[in-house]
């Protein structure tokens, strides 16, 4: 109530502080609005480009239906391959320390930073008819380029590093002690992986799989170079957007909207998966009474 | 029981017995069965050794409930074990919902479901607060007595080792310094590290031979007589209860009081160089205010002399 003169001068001026804070809040708000606007506007533009019934009827166009079929089939196969082979591979890379491990990890991650078009070109000169392995393969009667198998290969090549990276991190995060204890309790390597490492890494694996799946659905560059864009055979949704761009913009936009919804669904699934996985066993409250009633049901 | 300071190799030793380490040299055998012989490249995997291993923090599987944790070991339900350890009512609980003592019981039940031939316990009280610590230690002591299983327990606390084991081994820098009963370790420590671990004061000094034993001139001033013969730089160890307060003017060793506290009927006097434990009766006789300089004396037989070697 009675501030002496010198100490009053040292104290921060309340009104300066308030103006500064208001300015900061306003500036932050403006930046956020601009950022969200920039990110959301194209989505809004795509969705509102044509009247709703046109949009829905364009979903049913032959090109769209074919592209949906190709996308679903190739991505389902590619996804299965990635998870089936990638999971044990990631487990070994995360759990074992061997000479050259970091080189292997770097090689695995290389496709992440490689331009997809270069990946497609690489696949073509490796497996194409005139390619490195293609010679041998075509002698055996196998022609990979510009087939659905090529689409699957392109997707696996481009998307699997996303899964591997996430899966290695997920397995890395599992406490080694728990796996060791499982061993002393009589569990062999397979049981240690399936009963301990996999369930504990589950959330991270799911999130990594979702990212890889989303990357696979959106795959464009490698596919168009290695597999081409043939409707009903190798034309995926992403390729159809590009293919229709000149011919029928309304249909291209409709497929674009479809891809937005698919991506949003994948993102949402991965978020839900990660959080529900954790909360299912990380809750800390427990009362025996409550639980026994629960168990009787 | 194995006791030793941090980094002395306690955990590595347990993990080696459990089969979780690949040492370059060494041999582990149990009841005539060789589990590890590094020279002959024999190494039985952990799942084939039948050990009950409890790591620090017990290593319960967080994604499995209590019953499933116990079931993991024997691949079948073990209501008998849950009953025996008093955790039947917790069978649907997750490990992170349990108290420290409950976790220990679950971990023990799980280890026993494995039907182990030896129990390996790594710092079983590492993560517990003091109050829980006592309770869990008593509980474990009773259980171990009841189980009648060979047990290898490592801890860095001498008190825990003595409370739980009949024979205590002291590990220091990967080397087994001494194996003896707790009282034997206190009375006849093999070296300065063992003495320090049992709670003795360690002082550095230089010994000169005297008529009966040696006189040790301490770093920082003062002398103490020892019944042991010694020459040159030495370390001496004296337990807090072997030191006595004496008149500052007539004593060969003096020190200044830092703090005084009561601990379970004893008076713990902390000085700048040593700690002294006295009967509270002494309190009334002298002024024990912090800052007071007092004389110290010890029976020459209690002043143990060791080489200057390792320093803690």
Coordinates of C-alpha atoms in Angstrom, one line a residue:
Chain A
X1 CA 0.0 0.0 0.0
X2 CA 2.9 2.3 0.5
X3 CA 5.5 1.6 -2.1
X4 CA 8.7 3.6 -1.7
X5 CA 9.8 5.5 -4.8
X6 CA 12.8 3.4 -5.9
X7 CA 11.1 0.1 -5.7
X8 CA 8.1 1.3 -7.6
X9 CA 10.4 2.1 -10.5
X10 CA 11.7 -1.5 -10.5
X11 CA 8.3 -3.1 -10.7
X12 CA 7.0 -3.9 -14.1
X13 CA 4.4 -1.5 -15.3
X14 CA 1.1 -3.3 -15.3
X15 CA -0.4 -1.6 -18.4
X16 CA 2.7 -2.3 -20.5
X17 CA 2.4 -6.0 -19.5
X18 CA -1.2 -6.1 -20.4
X19 CA -0.7 -4.5 -23.8
X20 CA 2.1 -6.9 -24.5
X21 CA 0.1 -9.9 -23.6
X22 CA -2.9 -8.8 -25.6
X23 CA -0.7 -8.2 -28.6
X24 CA 0.9 -11.6 -28.2
X25 CA -2.5 -13.3 -27.9
X26 CA -3.8 -11.5 -31.0
X27 CA -0.7 -12.3 -33.0
X28 CA -0.9 -16.0 -32.0
X29 CA -4.5 -16.2 -32.9
X30 CA -3.9 -14.6 -36.3
X31 CA -1.1 -17.1 -37.1
X32 CA -3.3 -20.0 -36.1
X33 CA -6.2 -18.8 -38.2
X34 CA -3.9 -18.3 -41.2
X35 CA -2.3 -21.7 -40.8
X36 CA -5.6 -23.5 -40.4
X37 CA -7.1 -21.6 -43.2
X38 CA -4.2 -22.4 -45.5
X39 CA -4.5 -26.1 -44.6
X40 CA -8.3 -26.3 -44.7
X41 CA -9.2 -24.2 -47.7
X42 CA -8.2 -26.7 -50.4
X43 CA -10.2 -29.4 -48.6
X44 CA -13.2 -27.1 -48.4
X45 CA -12.8 -26.1 -52.0
X46 CA -12.7 -29.7 -53.1
X47 CA -15.8 -30.7 -51.1
X48 CA -17.8 -27.7 -52.2
X49 CA -16.6 -27.7 -55.9
X50 CA -19.8 -29.4 -57.2
X51 CA -23.3 -29.8 -55.9
X52 CA -23.6 -32.7 -53.5
X53 CA -25.7 -35.0 -55.8
X54 CA -23.2 -34.5 -58.6
X55 CA -20.4 -35.4 -56.2
X56 CA -22.2 -38.6 -55.1
X57 CA -23.0 -39.6 -58.7
X58 CA -19.4 -39.0 -59.6
X59 CA -18.3 -41.4 -56.8
X60 CA -20.2 -44.1 -58.8
X61 CA -18.5 -43.4 -62.2
X62 CA -16.8 -46.3 -63.8
X63 CA -13.4 -44.8 -63.5
X64 CA -13.9 -44.2 -59.8
X65 CA -15.3 -47.6 -59.1
X66 CA -12.4 -49.3 -61.0
X67 CA -9.8 -47.1 -59.2
X68 CA -11.4 -48.0 -55.8
X69 CA -11.2 -51.7 -56.7
X70 CA -7.5 -51.5 -57.8
X71 CA -6.6 -49.3 -54.8
X72 CA -8.3 -51.6 -52.3
X73 CA -6.8 -54.8 -53.8
X74 CA -3.2 -53.6 -54.2
X75 CA -3.1 -51.9 -50.9
X76 CA -4.6 -54.8 -49.0
X77 CA -1.9 -57.1 -50.5
X78 CA 0.9 -54.6 -50.0
X79 CA -0.3 -53.9 -46.4
X80 CA -0.4 -57.6 -45.5
X81 CA 3.1 -58.1 -46.9
X82 CA 4.5 -55.1 -45.0
X83 CA 3.0 -56.2 -41.7
X84 CA 3.8 -59.9 -42.1
X85 CA 7.4 -59.4 -43.1
X86 CA 8.1 -56.0 -41.5
X87 CA 7.0 -56.9 -38.0
X88 CA 9.5 -59.7 -37.3
X89 CA 12.2 -57.7 -39.3
X90 CA 11.6 -54.7 -37.1
X91 CA 11.6 -56.8 -34.0
X92 CA 15.0 -58.2 -34.8
X93 CA 16.4 -54.8 -35.7
X94 CA 15.1 -53.3 -32.5
X95 CA 16.2 -56.1 -30.2
X96 CA 19.4 -57.4 -31.5
X97 CA 22.7 -55.5 -31.6
X98 CA 24.9 -56.8 -34.4
X99 CA 27.7 -55.3 -36.5
X100 CA 26.3 -53.3 -39.4
X101 CA 22.9 -52.8 -37.7
X102 CA 22.9 -49.1 -38.2
X103 CA 23.8 -49.5 -41.9
X104 CA 20.8 -51.9 -42.3
X105 CA 18.5 -49.4 -40.5
X106 CA 19.8 -46.6 -42.7
X107 CA 19.2 -48.6 -45.9
X108 CA 15.7 -49.4 -44.7
X109 CA 15.0 -45.7 -44.2
X110 CA 16.5 -44.7 -47.5
X111 CA 13.2 -44.9 -49.5
X112 CA 11.7 -42.4 -47.0
X113 CA 13.9 -39.6 -48.4
X114 CA 14.1 -40.8 -52.0
X115 CA 11.7 -39.0 -54.4
X116 CA 9.0 -41.5 -55.3
X117 CA 9.6 -40.9 -59.0
X118 CA 13.1 -42.1 -58.5
X119 CA 11.9 -45.1 -56.7
X120 CA 9.6 -46.0 -59.6
X121 CA 12.4 -45.5 -62.1
X122 CA 14.6 -47.7 -60.0
X123 CA 12.0 -50.4 -59.8
X124 CA 11.5 -50.1 -63.6
X125 CA 15.2 -50.5 -64.4
X126 CA 15.5 -53.3 -61.9
X127 CA 12.4 -55.4 -62.7
X128 CA 11.3 -54.0 -66.0
X129 CA 11.7 -56.1 -69.2
X130 CA 15.0 -54.5 -70.0
X131 CA 16.0 -54.1 -66.4
X132 CA 18.7 -55.7 -64.2
X133 CA 16.6 -58.6 -63.0
X134 CA 13.9 -58.2 -65.7
X135 CA 16.0 -60.1 -68.2
X136 CA 16.0 -63.2 -66.1
X137 CA 12.4 -62.7 -65.1
X138 CA 11.1 -62.4 -68.6
X139 CA 13.1 -65.5 -69.6
X140 CA 11.0 -67.2 -66.9
X141 CA 7.9 -65.8 -68.4
X142 CA 7.4 -63.2 -65.6
X143 CA 6.7 -59.7 -66.7
X144 CA 6.2 -57.4 -63.8
X145 CA 6.2 -53.9 -65.1
X146 CA 2.8 -52.3 -65.8
X147 CA 0.9 -55.1 -63.9
X148 CA -1.0 -55.0 -60.7
X149 CA 2.0 -56.8 -59.1
X150 CA 4.0 -53.7 -60.0
X151 CA 1.5 -51.5 -58.2
X152 CA 1.9 -53.7 -55.1
X153 CA 5.7 -53.5 -55.4
X154 CA 5.7 -49.8 -55.7
X155 CA 3.5 -49.4 -52.7
X156 CA 5.6 -51.7 -50.6
X157 CA 8.8 -50.0 -51.7
X158 CA 7.6 -46.5 -50.8
X159 CA 5.4 -47.2 -47.8
X160 CA 7.1 -50.0 -45.9
X161 CA 9.9 -47.8 -44.5
X162 CA 7.2 -45.8 -42.7
X163 CA 6.0 -49.0 -41.0
X164 CA 9.5 -50.4 -40.3
X165 CA 10.6 -47.1 -38.8
X166 CA 7.6 -46.9 -36.5
X167 CA 7.7 -50.6 -35.6
X168 CA 11.4 -50.4 -34.7
X169 CA 10.7 -47.5 -32.4
X170 CA 7.7 -49.3 -30.9
X171 CA 9.7 -52.4 -30.2
X172 CA 12.6 -50.3 -28.9
X173 CA 10.3 -48.8 -26.4
X174 CA 9.4 -52.1 -24.9
X175 CA 11.3 -52.7 -21.6
X176 CA 14.0 -55.3 -22.3
X177 CA 13.6 -56.5 -18.7
X178 CA 10.1 -57.8 -19.4
X179 CA 11.3 -59.8 -22.3
X180 CA 14.2 -61.1 -20.2
X181 CA 11.8 -62.1 -17.4
X182 CA 9.6 -63.9 -19.9
X183 CA 12.6 -65.9 -20.9
X184 CA 13.3 -66.9 -17.3
X185 CA 9.7 -67.8 -16.9
X186 CA 10.1 -70.4 -19.6
X187 CA 9.0 -68.6 -22.7
X188 CA 11.0 -69.3 -25.8
X189 CA 11.8 -66.6 -28.5
X190 CA 8.4 -67.0 -30.3
X191 CA 6.3 -66.8 -27.1
X192 CA 8.4 -63.8 -25.9
X193 CA 7.6 -62.0 -29.1
X194 CA 3.9 -62.9 -29.4
X195 CA 2.9 -62.7 -25.7
X196 CA 5.1 -59.9 -24.5
X197 CA 6.8 -57.7 -27.2
X198 CA 3.9 -57.6 -29.6
X199 CA 1.1 -56.7 -27.1
X200 CA 3.4 -54.1 -25.4
X201 CA 4.4 -52.5 -28.8
X202 CA 0.8 -52.9 -30.1
X203 CA -0.1 -49.2 -30.0
X204 CA 3.0 -48.1 -31.7
X205 CA 2.7 -50.8 -34.3
X206 CA -0.9 -49.9 -35.1
X207 CA 0.0 -46.2 -35.5
X208 CA 3.0 -47.1 -37.8
X209 CA 0.8 -49.4 -39.8
X210 CA -1.8 -46.7 -40.2
X211 CA 0.8 -44.2 -41.5
X212 CA 2.2 -46.7 -43.9
X213 CA -1.3 -47.6 -45.1
X214 CA -2.1 -43.9 -45.7
X215 CA 1.2 -43.5 -47.6
X216 CA 0.3 -46.5 -49.7
X217 CA -3.2 -45.2 -50.6
X218 CA -1.7 -41.9 -51.7
X219 CA 1.2 -43.5 -53.6
X220 CA 1.6 -41.9 -57.0
X221 CA 5.1 -41.2 -58.3
X222 CA 6.6 -44.7 -58.1
X223 CA 3.4 -46.4 -59.3
X224 CA 2.9 -44.2 -62.4
X225 CA 6.5 -44.9 -63.6
X226 CA 6.7 -48.6 -62.8
X227 CA 3.1 -49.7 -63.2
X228 CA 1.6 -47.1 -65.5
X229 CA -2.0 -45.8 -65.2
X230 CA -4.3 -48.3 -66.9
X231 CA -7.9 -48.1 -65.8
X232 CA -9.1 -51.2 -64.1
X233 CA -5.6 -52.7 -63.9
X234 CA -3.1 -50.4 -62.4
X235 CA -5.0 -47.1 -62.0
X236 CA -5.3 -46.5 -58.3
X237 CA -7.3 -43.6 -56.8
X238 CA -4.3 -41.3 -56.7
X239 CA -3.5 -42.1 -60.4
X240 CA -7.2 -41.6 -61.4
X241 CA -7.1 -38.1 -60.0
X242 CA -4.2 -37.3 -62.3
X243 CA -5.7 -39.2 -65.2
X244 CA -9.0 -37.4 -65.0
X245 CA -7.5 -34.0 -64.4
X246 CA -7.7 -33.1 -68.1
X247 CA -10.7 -35.2 -69.2
X248 CA -13.2 -34.7 -66.4
X249 CA -12.4 -32.3 -63.6
X250 CA -15.6 -33.0 -61.7
X251 CA -14.8 -36.7 -61.5
X252 CA -11.2 -36.0 -60.5
X253 CA -12.4 -33.8 -57.7
X254 CA -14.9 -36.4 -56.6
X255 CA -12.1 -39.0 -56.3
X256 CA -10.1 -36.4 -54.5
X257 CA -12.9 -35.9 -51.9
X258 CA -13.0 -39.7 -51.5
X259 CA -9.3 -39.8 -50.8
X260 CA -9.7 -37.0 -48.2
X261 CA -12.3 -39.1 -46.3
X262 CA -10.2 -42.2 -46.5
X263 CA -7.1 -40.3 -45.2
X264 CA -9.1 -38.7 -42.4
X265 CA -10.5 -42.1 -41.4
X266 CA -7.0 -43.6 -41.3
X267 CA -5.7 -40.7 -39.2
X268 CA -8.6 -41.0 -36.8
X269 CA -8.2 -44.8 -36.5
X270 CA -4.5 -44.5 -35.7
X271 CA -5.2 -41.9 -33.0
X272 CA -7.9 -43.9 -31.4
X273 CA -5.9 -47.1 -31.6
X274 CA -2.9 -45.6 -29.9
X275 CA -4.8 -43.9 -27.1
X276 CA -7.2 -46.8 -26.4
X277 CA -4.3 -49.3 -26.4
X278 CA -2.6 -47.5 -23.7
X279 CA -5.6 -46.7 -21.5
X280 CA -6.7 -50.3 -21.6
X281 CA -4.0 -51.2 -19.1
X282 CA -2.5 -47.9 -17.9
X283 CA -5.4 -47.0 -15.6
X284 CA -4.2 -46.9 -12.0
X285 CA -7.3 -47.1 -10.0
X286 CA -8.5 -50.5 -8.8
X287 CA -10.9 -51.6 -6.1
X288 CA -11.3 -55.3 -5.6
X289 CA -15.0 -55.0 -4.7
X290 CA -15.9 -53.2 -7.9
X291 CA -13.9 -55.5 -10.0
X292 CA -15.4 -58.7 -8.6
X293 CA -18.9 -57.5 -9.5
X294 CA -17.6 -56.7 -13.0
X295 CA -16.1 -60.1 -13.3
X296 CA -19.4 -61.9 -12.4
X297 CA -21.2 -60.4 -15.4
Chain B
X1 CA 22.7 -62.6 -0.1
X2 CA 25.0 -60.5 -2.0
X3 CA 25.7 -56.9 -1.1
X4 CA 27.9 -54.4 -2.8
X5 CA 28.1 -50.7 -3.8
X6 CA 26.6 -49.5 -7.1
X7 CA 28.5 -50.8 -10.1
X8 CA 30.1 -53.6 -8.3
X9 CA 28.5 -56.2 -10.6
X10 CA 25.6 -57.4 -8.6
X11 CA 23.0 -57.2 -11.3
X12 CA 25.3 -58.6 -13.9
X13 CA 26.0 -61.6 -11.7
X14 CA 22.3 -62.3 -11.2
X15 CA 21.6 -61.9 -14.9
X16 CA 24.5 -64.3 -15.7
X17 CA 23.0 -66.9 -13.4
X18 CA 19.6 -66.4 -15.0
X19 CA 21.2 -66.7 -18.5
X20 CA 20.5 -63.2 -19.7
X21 CA 24.2 -62.2 -20.1
X22 CA 26.8 -63.7 -22.3
X23 CA 30.0 -63.4 -20.3
X24 CA 33.3 -64.1 -22.1
X25 CA 34.6 -66.1 -19.1
X26 CA 32.9 -67.9 -16.3
X27 CA 31.1 -71.0 -15.3
X28 CA 27.6 -71.4 -13.7
X29 CA 26.5 -74.7 -12.5
X30 CA 23.6 -75.8 -10.4
X31 CA 23.4 -79.1 -8.6
X32 CA 25.9 -80.7 -10.9
X33 CA 24.2 -79.3 -14.0
X34 CA 26.3 -76.9 -16.1
X35 CA 24.4 -73.8 -17.1
X36 CA 27.2 -71.8 -18.4
X37 CA 30.8 -72.6 -19.3
X38 CA 32.2 -69.8 -21.4
X39 CA 35.4 -71.7 -22.2
X40 CA 33.5 -74.7 -23.5
X41 CA 30.9 -72.6 -25.2
X42 CA 28.1 -74.1 -23.1
X43 CA 25.3 -71.7 -22.5
X44 CA 21.8 -72.9 -21.5
X45 CA 19.1 -70.4 -22.5
X46 CA 17.1 -68.8 -19.7
X47 CA 14.0 -70.7 -20.5
X48 CA 15.8 -74.0 -19.9
X49 CA 17.4 -73.1 -16.5
X50 CA 14.4 -73.0 -14.2
X51 CA 15.3 -69.9 -12.2
X52 CA 12.8 -67.6 -10.5
X53 CA 14.2 -64.2 -11.5
X54 CA 12.8 -61.0 -10.0
X55 CA 14.5 -58.0 -11.5
X56 CA 14.4 -54.5 -9.9
X57 CA 10.8 -53.3 -10.0
X58 CA 9.7 -56.9 -10.3
X59 CA 9.2 -56.9 -14.1
X60 CA 5.4 -57.7 -14.0
X61 CA 3.8 -57.6 -17.4
X62 CA 1.7 -54.4 -17.5
X63 CA -0.6 -55.7 -20.2
X64 CA -1.7 -58.8 -18.2
X65 CA -3.7 -58.9 -15.0
X66 CA -2.4 -60.6 -11.9
X67 CA -3.8 -64.0 -12.7
X68 CA -2.5 -63.9 -16.2
X69 CA 1.0 -62.8 -15.0
X70 CA 1.1 -65.9 -12.8
X71 CA -0.4 -68.1 -15.5
X72 CA 2.4 -67.0 -17.9
X73 CA 5.0 -69.0 -16.0
X74 CA 3.3 -72.3 -15.7
X75 CA 0.8 -72.0 -18.7
X76 CA -2.0 -72.9 -16.4
X77 CA -4.2 -71.1 -13.7
X78 CA -2.6 -71.2 -10.3
X79 CA -5.4 -70.3 -7.8
X80 CA -3.4 -72.1 -5.1
X81 CA -0.4 -69.7 -5.5
X82 CA -2.7 -66.6 -5.6
X83 CA -4.3 -68.0 -2.4
X84 CA -1.0 -68.7 -0.8
X85 CA 0.4 -65.2 -1.4
X86 CA -2.9 -63.5 -0.4
X87 CA -3.5 -62.0 -3.9
X88 CA -6.7 -63.9 -4.9
X89 CA -8.8 -60.8 -4.6
X90 CA -6.4 -59.0 -6.9
X91 CA -6.4 -61.6 -9.7
X92 CA -8.1 -59.2 -12.2
X93 CA -6.0 -56.2 -11.2
X94 CA -3.3 -54.8 -13.4
X95 CA 0.2 -54.5 -12.0
X96 CA 0.2 -50.7 -12.1
X97 CA -2.8 -50.7 -9.8
X98 CA -0.9 -52.6 -7.0
X99 CA 1.2 -51.4 -4.1
X100 CA 4.8 -52.2 -3.9
X101 CA 4.2 -55.1 -1.5
X102 CA 1.5 -56.5 -3.6
X103 CA 3.7 -56.4 -6.7
X104 CA 6.4 -58.3 -4.9
X105 CA 3.9 -61.0 -3.9
X106 CA 2.7 -61.3 -7.5
X107 CA 6.2 -61.5 -8.8
X108 CA 7.1 -64.2 -6.3
X109 CA 3.9 -66.1 -7.0
X110 CA 4.8 -65.9 -10.7
X111 CA 8.4 -67.0 -10.2
X112 CA 7.2 -70.0 -8.1
X113 CA 4.7 -71.0 -10.8
X114 CA 7.8 -71.6 -12.9
X115 CA 8.7 -74.2 -10.3
X116 CA 12.2 -72.8 -10.0
X117 CA 15.2 -74.4 -8.4
X118 CA 16.8 -71.2 -7.4
X119 CA 15.3 -67.7 -6.7
X120 CA 17.2 -64.7 -8.0
X121 CA 16.2 -61.4 -6.4
X122 CA 17.7 -58.1 -7.7
X123 CA 17.3 -55.1 -5.3
X124 CA 13.8 -56.2 -4.2
X125 CA 13.3 -52.9 -2.3
X126 CA 14.9 -50.5 -4.7
X127 CA 11.8 -48.7 -5.6
X128 CA 10.1 -48.6 -2.3
X129 CA 9.8 -45.8 0.2
X130 CA 11.2 -46.3 3.7
X131 CA 7.9 -47.3 5.3
X132 CA 6.9 -49.8 2.7
X133 CA 10.5 -51.0 2.6
X134 CA 10.4 -52.3 6.2
X135 CA 7.1 -54.0 5.7
X136 CA 8.0 -55.6 2.4
X137 CA 11.3 -56.7 3.8
X138 CA 9.7 -58.5 6.7
X139 CA 7.2 -60.1 4.4
X140 CA 9.9 -61.3 2.1
X141 CA 11.9 -62.6 5.1
X142 CA 9.0 -64.7 6.2
X143 CA 8.3 -66.0 2.7
X144 CA 11.9 -67.0 2.1
X145 CA 12.0 -68.8 5.3
X146 CA 8.8 -70.7 4.4
X147 CA 9.9 -71.5 0.8
X148 CA 13.1 -73.2 1.6
X149 CA 14.5 -72.4 -1.8
X150 CA 18.1 -71.6 -2.5
X151 CA 18.0 -67.8 -2.9
X152 CA 20.5 -65.4 -4.4
X153 CA 19.5 -61.8 -3.4
X154 CA 21.5 -58.7 -4.3
X155 CA 21.2 -55.4 -2.6
X156 CA 23.4 -52.3 -1.9
X157 CA 22.1 -52.0 1.7
X158 CA 23.9 -54.0 4.3
X159 CA 20.9 -53.9 6.6
X160 CA 18.7 -55.6 4.0
X161 CA 21.3 -58.3 3.4
X162 CA 21.6 -59.1 7.1
X163 CA 17.8 -59.1 7.6
X164 CA 17.3 -61.6 4.9
X165 CA 20.4 -63.8 4.6
X166 CA 22.3 -66.2 6.7
X167 CA 25.4 -65.8 4.6
X168 CA 26.2 -62.5 3.0
X169 CA 28.7 -62.1 0.1
X170 CA 30.2 -58.7 -0.4
X171 CA 30.9 -57.8 -4.1
X172 CA 33.3 -55.0 -4.9
X173 CA 34.2 -54.1 -8.5
X174 CA 33.1 -57.5 -9.8
X175 CA 35.1 -59.4 -7.2
X176 CA 33.8 -61.3 -4.3
X177 CA 35.5 -59.6 -1.4
X178 CA 34.2 -61.7 1.5
X179 CA 31.5 -64.3 2.2
X180 CA 30.5 -64.7 5.9
X181 CA 27.7 -64.3 8.4
X182 CA 26.5 -60.8 9.0
X183 CA 28.1 -60.6 12.4
X184 CA 31.3 -62.0 11.1
X185 CA 31.4 -59.3 8.4
X186 CA 30.9 -56.6 11.1
X187 CA 33.6 -58.1 13.4
X188 CA 36.2 -59.2 10.9
X189 CA 35.8 -57.4 7.6
X190 CA 38.2 -58.6 5.0
X191 CA 39.0 -55.2 3.6
X192 CA 38.1 -51.5 3.9
X193 CA 35.2 -51.8 1.5
X194 CA 33.5 -54.5 3.5
X195 CA 34.1 -52.4 6.6
X196 CA 32.6 -49.4 5.0
X197 CA 29.6 -51.3 3.8
X198 CA 28.8 -52.6 7.3
X199 CA 28.7 -48.9 8.4
X200 CA 32.2 -48.4 9.8
X201 CA 34.0 -45.1 9.7
X202 CA 37.0 -45.0 7.4
X203 CA 39.9 -42.8 8.0
X204 CA 43.2 -42.4 6.2
X205 CA 46.5 -42.1 7.9
X206 CA 50.1 -43.3 8.3
X207 CA 51.0 -46.1 10.7
X208 CA 54.2 -46.3 12.8
X209 CA 55.0 -49.5 14.7
X210 CA 54.5 -49.2 18.5
X211 CA 55.1 -51.5 21.5
X212 CA 51.8 -53.3 21.1
X213 CA 50.6 -52.8 17.5
X214 CA 50.8 -49.5 15.8
X215 CA 50.1 -45.8 16.2
X216 CA 48.2 -44.3 13.3
X217 CA 48.7 -40.6 12.6
X218 CA 45.6 -39.5 10.8
X219 CA 45.2 -37.2 7.8
X220 CA 43.8 -34.0 9.2
X221 CA 45.5 -34.5 12.6
X222 CA 45.3 -36.7 15.6
X223 CA 46.4 -40.2 16.4
X224 CA 44.8 -43.5 17.3
X225 CA 46.4 -46.7 18.6
X226 CA 45.7 -50.0 17.0
X227 CA 46.4 -53.5 18.3
X228 CA 47.3 -54.5 14.7
X229 CA 50.8 -54.2 13.4
X230 CA 51.2 -51.9 10.4
X231 CA 53.6 -49.5 8.8
X232 CA 53.1 -46.8 6.2
X233 CA 50.0 -45.4 4.6
X234 CA 46.8 -47.2 5.9
X235 CA 43.1 -46.9 6.2
X236 CA 41.5 -47.6 9.5
X237 CA 37.9 -48.7 10.1
X238 CA 36.0 -48.2 13.4
X239 CA 32.3 -48.8 13.9
X240 CA 30.3 -45.9 15.3
X241 CA 29.5 -47.9 18.5
X242 CA 33.2 -48.6 19.1
X243 CA 34.1 -44.9 19.4
X244 CA 33.7 -43.2 22.7
X245 CA 33.5 -39.5 23.6
X246 CA 36.4 -38.4 25.8
X247 CA 37.9 -35.2 27.2
X248 CA 39.1 -33.0 24.4
X249 CA 42.2 -31.8 26.3
X250 CA 43.5 -35.3 27.1
X251 CA 42.6 -37.1 23.9
X252 CA 44.9 -37.9 21.0
X253 CA 42.0 -37.3 18.5
X254 CA 39.5 -34.5 18.5
X255 CA 36.7 -33.6 16.2
X256 CA 33.8 -31.1 16.0
X257 CA 30.1 -32.1 16.4
X258 CA 28.0 -31.5 13.3
X259 CA 24.7 -32.9 14.4
X260 CA 23.1 -35.1 17.0
X261 CA 20.0 -37.2 16.6
X262 CA 18.2 -40.0 18.3
X263 CA 17.8 -43.3 16.4
X264 CA 15.9 -46.2 18.0
X265 CA 17.3 -45.7 21.5
X266 CA 20.8 -44.7 20.4
X267 CA 22.3 -41.3 20.1
X268 CA 23.9 -40.8 16.6
X269 CA 26.5 -38.1 16.8
X270 CA 27.8 -36.9 13.4
X271 CA 31.2 -35.2 13.5
X272 CA 33.2 -33.7 10.7
X273 CA 35.2 -36.9 10.2
X274 CA 33.4 -39.7 11.8
X275 CA 30.0 -40.8 13.1
X276 CA 29.7 -42.0 16.6
X277 CA 26.9 -44.0 18.2
X278 CA 26.5 -43.6 21.9
X279 CA 24.0 -44.6 24.6
X280 CA 21.6 -41.7 25.3
X281 CA 22.8 -41.6 28.9
X282 CA 25.9 -39.8 27.8
X283 CA 23.7 -36.9 26.7
X284 CA 23.2 -35.6 30.2
X285 CA 26.9 -35.7 31.1
X286 CA 28.3 -33.5 28.4
X287 CA 27.1 -30.6 26.2
X288 CA 26.6 -32.0 22.7
X289 CA 25.8 -28.8 20.9
X290 CA 26.8 -28.8 17.3
X291 CA 30.1 -26.9 17.0
X292 CA 31.5 -28.3 20.2
X293 CA 34.9 -29.9 20.0
X294 CA 35.2 -33.3 21.7
X295 CA 37.8 -35.9 22.2
X296 CA 37.4 -39.4 20.7
X297 CA 38.8 -42.7 21.9
X298 CA 38.6 -46.3 20.8
X299 CA 39.9 -49.5 22.2
X300 CA 43.1 -50.5 20.2
X301 CA 41.5 -53.9 19.5
X302 CA 38.6 -52.2 17.7
X303 CA 40.8 -50.1 15.4
X304 CA 41.1 -52.2 12.3
X305 CA 43.9 -51.4 9.9
X306 CA 43.8 -52.0 6.1
X307 CA 46.0 -51.1 3.2
X308 CA 45.5 -47.7 1.7
X309 CA 44.3 -49.4 -1.5
X310 CA 40.8 -48.7 -2.7
X311 CA 39.0 -45.6 -1.7
X312 CA 35.2 -45.4 -1.6

